[in-house]
Short mmCIF file of C-alpha atoms in Angstrom, two decimals:
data_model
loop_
_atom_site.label_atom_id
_atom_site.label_comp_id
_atom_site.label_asym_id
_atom_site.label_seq_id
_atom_site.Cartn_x
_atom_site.Cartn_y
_atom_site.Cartn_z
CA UNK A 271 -56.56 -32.73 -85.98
CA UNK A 272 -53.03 -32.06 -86.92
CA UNK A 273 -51.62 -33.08 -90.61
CA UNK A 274 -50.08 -36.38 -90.90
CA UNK A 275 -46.63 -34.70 -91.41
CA UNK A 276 -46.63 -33.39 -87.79
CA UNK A 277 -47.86 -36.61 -86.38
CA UNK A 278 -45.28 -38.24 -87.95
CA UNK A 279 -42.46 -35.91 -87.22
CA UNK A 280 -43.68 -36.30 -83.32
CA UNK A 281 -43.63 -40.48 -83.42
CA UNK A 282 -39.95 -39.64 -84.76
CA UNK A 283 -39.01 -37.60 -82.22
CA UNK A 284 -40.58 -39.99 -79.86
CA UNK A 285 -38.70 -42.99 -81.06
CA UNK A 286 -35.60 -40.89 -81.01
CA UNK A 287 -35.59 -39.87 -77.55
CA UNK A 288 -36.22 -43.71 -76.97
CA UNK A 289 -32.60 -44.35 -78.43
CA UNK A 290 -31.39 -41.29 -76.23
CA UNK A 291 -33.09 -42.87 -72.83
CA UNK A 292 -31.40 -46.76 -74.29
CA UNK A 293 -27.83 -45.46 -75.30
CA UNK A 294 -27.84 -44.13 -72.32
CA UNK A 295 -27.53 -47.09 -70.43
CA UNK A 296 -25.76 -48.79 -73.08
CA UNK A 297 -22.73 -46.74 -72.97
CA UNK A 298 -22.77 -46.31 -69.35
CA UNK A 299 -22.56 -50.10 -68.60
CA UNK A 300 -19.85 -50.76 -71.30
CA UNK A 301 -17.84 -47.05 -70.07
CA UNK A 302 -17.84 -45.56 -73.51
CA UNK A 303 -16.60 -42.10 -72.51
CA UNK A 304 -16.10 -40.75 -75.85
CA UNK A 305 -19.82 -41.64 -76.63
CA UNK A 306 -21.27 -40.88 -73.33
CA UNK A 307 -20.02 -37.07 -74.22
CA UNK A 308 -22.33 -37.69 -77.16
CA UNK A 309 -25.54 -37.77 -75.37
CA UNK A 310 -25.74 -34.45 -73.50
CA UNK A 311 -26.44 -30.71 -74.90
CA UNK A 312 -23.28 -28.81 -74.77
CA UNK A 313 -24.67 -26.48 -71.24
CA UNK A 314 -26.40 -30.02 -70.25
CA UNK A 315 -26.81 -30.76 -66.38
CA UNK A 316 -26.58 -34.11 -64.63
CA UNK A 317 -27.57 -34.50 -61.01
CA UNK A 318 -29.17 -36.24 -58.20
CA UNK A 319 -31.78 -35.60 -55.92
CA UNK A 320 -29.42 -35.89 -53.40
CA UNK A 321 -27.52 -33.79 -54.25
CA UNK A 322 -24.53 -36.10 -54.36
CA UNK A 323 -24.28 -35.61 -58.32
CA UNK A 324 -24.02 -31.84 -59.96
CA UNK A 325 -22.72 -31.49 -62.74
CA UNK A 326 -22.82 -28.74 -65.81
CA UNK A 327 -21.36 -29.04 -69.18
CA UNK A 328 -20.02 -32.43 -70.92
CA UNK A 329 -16.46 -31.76 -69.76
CA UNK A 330 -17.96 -31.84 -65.91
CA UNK A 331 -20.70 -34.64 -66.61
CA UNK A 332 -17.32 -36.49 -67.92
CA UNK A 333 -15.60 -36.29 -64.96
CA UNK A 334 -18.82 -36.73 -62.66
CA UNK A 335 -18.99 -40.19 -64.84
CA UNK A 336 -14.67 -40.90 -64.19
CA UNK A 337 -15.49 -40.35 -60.60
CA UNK A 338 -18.21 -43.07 -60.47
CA UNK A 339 -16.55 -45.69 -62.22
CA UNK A 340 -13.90 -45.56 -59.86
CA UNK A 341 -16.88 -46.71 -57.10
CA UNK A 342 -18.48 -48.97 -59.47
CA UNK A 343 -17.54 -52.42 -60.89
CA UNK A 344 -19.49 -53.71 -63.43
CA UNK A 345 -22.80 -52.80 -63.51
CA UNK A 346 -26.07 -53.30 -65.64
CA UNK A 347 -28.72 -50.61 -66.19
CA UNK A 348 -32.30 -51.14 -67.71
CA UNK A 349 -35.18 -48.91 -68.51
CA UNK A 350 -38.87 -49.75 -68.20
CA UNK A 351 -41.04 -46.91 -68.95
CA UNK A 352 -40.41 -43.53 -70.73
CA UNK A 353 -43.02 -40.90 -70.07
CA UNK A 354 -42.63 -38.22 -73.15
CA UNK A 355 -44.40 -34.80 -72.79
CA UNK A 356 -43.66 -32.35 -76.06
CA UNK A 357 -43.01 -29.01 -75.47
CA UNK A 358 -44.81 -25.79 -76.87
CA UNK A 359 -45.06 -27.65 -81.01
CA UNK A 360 -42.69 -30.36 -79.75
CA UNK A 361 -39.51 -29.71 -82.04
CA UNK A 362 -36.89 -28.47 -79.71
CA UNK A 363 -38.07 -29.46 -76.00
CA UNK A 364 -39.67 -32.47 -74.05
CA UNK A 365 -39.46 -33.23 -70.67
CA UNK A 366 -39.64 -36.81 -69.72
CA UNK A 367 -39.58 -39.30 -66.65
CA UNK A 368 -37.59 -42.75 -67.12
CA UNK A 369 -38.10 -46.06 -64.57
CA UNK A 370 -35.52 -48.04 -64.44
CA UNK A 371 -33.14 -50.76 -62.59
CA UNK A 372 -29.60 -50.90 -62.01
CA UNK A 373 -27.73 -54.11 -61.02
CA UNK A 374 -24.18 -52.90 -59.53
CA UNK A 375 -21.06 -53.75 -58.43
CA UNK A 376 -20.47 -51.49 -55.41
CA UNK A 377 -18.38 -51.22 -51.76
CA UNK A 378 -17.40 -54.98 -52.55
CA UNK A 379 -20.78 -56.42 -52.81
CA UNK A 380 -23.67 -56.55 -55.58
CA UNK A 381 -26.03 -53.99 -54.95
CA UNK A 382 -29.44 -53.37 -56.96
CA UNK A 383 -31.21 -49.69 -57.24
CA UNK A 384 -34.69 -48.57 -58.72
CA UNK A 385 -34.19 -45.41 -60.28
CA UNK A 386 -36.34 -42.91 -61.97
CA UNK A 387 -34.70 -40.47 -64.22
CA UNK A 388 -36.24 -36.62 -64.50
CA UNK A 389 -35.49 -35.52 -67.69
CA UNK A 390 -35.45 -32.64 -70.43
CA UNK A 391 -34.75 -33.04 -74.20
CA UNK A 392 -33.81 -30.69 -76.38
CA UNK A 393 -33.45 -31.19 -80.25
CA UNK A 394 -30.07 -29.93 -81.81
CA UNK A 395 -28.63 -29.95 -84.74
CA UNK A 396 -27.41 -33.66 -83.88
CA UNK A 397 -30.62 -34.68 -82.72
CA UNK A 398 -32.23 -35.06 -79.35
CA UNK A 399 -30.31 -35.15 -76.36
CA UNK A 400 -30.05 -34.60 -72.78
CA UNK A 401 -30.52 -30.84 -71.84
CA UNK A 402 -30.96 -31.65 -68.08
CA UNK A 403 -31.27 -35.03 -66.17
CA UNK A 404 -31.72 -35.83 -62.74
CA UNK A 405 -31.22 -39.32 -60.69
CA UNK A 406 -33.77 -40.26 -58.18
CA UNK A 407 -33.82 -43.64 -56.47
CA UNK A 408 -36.50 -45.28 -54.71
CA UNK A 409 -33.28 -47.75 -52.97
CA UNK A 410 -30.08 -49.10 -53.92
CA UNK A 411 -29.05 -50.97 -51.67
CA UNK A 412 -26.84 -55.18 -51.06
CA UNK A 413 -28.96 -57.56 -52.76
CA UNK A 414 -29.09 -59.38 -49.25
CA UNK A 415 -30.81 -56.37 -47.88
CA UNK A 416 -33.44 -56.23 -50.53
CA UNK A 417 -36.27 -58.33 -49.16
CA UNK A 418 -37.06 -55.68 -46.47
CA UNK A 419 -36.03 -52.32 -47.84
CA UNK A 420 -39.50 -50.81 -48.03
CA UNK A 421 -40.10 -51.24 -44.64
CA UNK A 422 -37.53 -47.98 -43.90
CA UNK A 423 -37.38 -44.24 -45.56
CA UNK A 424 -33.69 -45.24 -45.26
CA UNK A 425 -33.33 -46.94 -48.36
CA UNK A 426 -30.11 -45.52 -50.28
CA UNK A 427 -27.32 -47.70 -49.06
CA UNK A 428 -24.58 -46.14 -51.81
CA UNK A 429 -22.97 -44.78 -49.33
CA UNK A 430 -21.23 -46.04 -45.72
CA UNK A 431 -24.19 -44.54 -43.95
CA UNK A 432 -28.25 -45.15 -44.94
CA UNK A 433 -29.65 -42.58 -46.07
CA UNK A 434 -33.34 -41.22 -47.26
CA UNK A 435 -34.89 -42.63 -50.55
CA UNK A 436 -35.51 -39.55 -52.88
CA UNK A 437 -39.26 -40.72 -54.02
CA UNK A 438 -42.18 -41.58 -52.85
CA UNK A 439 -42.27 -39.56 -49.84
CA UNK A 440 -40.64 -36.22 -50.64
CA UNK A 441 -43.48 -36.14 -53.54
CA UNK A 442 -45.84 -33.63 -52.96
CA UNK A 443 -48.58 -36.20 -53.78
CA UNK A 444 -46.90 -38.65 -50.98
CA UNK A 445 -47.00 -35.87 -48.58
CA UNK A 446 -50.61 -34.90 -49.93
CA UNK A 447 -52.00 -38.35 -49.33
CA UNK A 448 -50.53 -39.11 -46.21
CA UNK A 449 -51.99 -36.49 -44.50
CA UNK A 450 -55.64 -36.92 -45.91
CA UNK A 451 -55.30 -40.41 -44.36
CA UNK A 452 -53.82 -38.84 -41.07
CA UNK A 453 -50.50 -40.07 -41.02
CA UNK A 454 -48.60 -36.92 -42.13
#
């Protein structure tokens, strides 16, 4: 069993990387650029599984971040789980995966996307931040469209054309299951 002092040093780092995941959305909905800067490692990455996002380095994530607002109107981002998984002794690395929903303003109509977030930590002298993070959506697409958008692969709408939803069925355990039931 491991001493009190390292069980409590973990919960902190825990509730830490809680603030990191919140802030997060916080400062992206109210476009605090200055403070978005905050929240990434110096050599941090931000993408997509798209591909649509890449971006190393604050500088570049900044821009990456100018070049979305420009799309976006207002938007509203929320988080409902955080999955945390410590690292080696779990003081300078965690990875982590983040569900979440976005309500956005975007080609002239409202628009609403279930993300998941794939994430590492890293703990720095200014606490934890975001060493890499990627974007996956399950859809975003009009709120009109919503009611049937599971019934196609072609779920992300961000763009003029549908294209493929980055999860469930690119998982390897998708893939895995639908072919022990015959289907893939």
């Amino acid at each position: 069993m491991k001493d009190l002092a390292h069980r409590i040093a973990r919960l902190e780092a825990e509730s830490q990387i809680r603030q990191l995941v919140a802030r997060y959305c916080f400062y992206i909905d109210d476009r605090q650029r200055d403070l978005i800067g905050t929240l990434f490692t110096d050599d941090a990455t931000l993408r997509s599984a798209d591909g649509v996002m890449n971006a190393t380095g604050v500088d570049a994530i900044l821009d990456q971040y100018d070049g979305r607002f420009d799309v976006l109107g207002p938007g509203h981002h929320f988080m409902h789980d955080v999955l945390i998984d410590f690292v080696g002794d779990g003081q300078t690395e965690a990875i982590g995966r983040v569900s979440g929903h976005a309500e956005l303003w975007r080609m002239n109509r409202m628009m609403v996307a279930a993300i998941r977030y794939d994430d590492v930590y890293r703990n720095t002298d200014d606490g934890w931040k975001f060493a890499d993070r990627v974007i996956n959506f399950l859809y975003y697409v009009a709120v009109a469209d919503y009611p049937d958008i599971l019934r196609t692969p072609m779920r992300n709408h961000a763009y003029p054309d549908p294209r493929p939803a980055d999860f469930p069925e690119a998982l390897p355990s998708w893939i895995a299951y639908e072919k022990s039931r015959g289907r893939g």
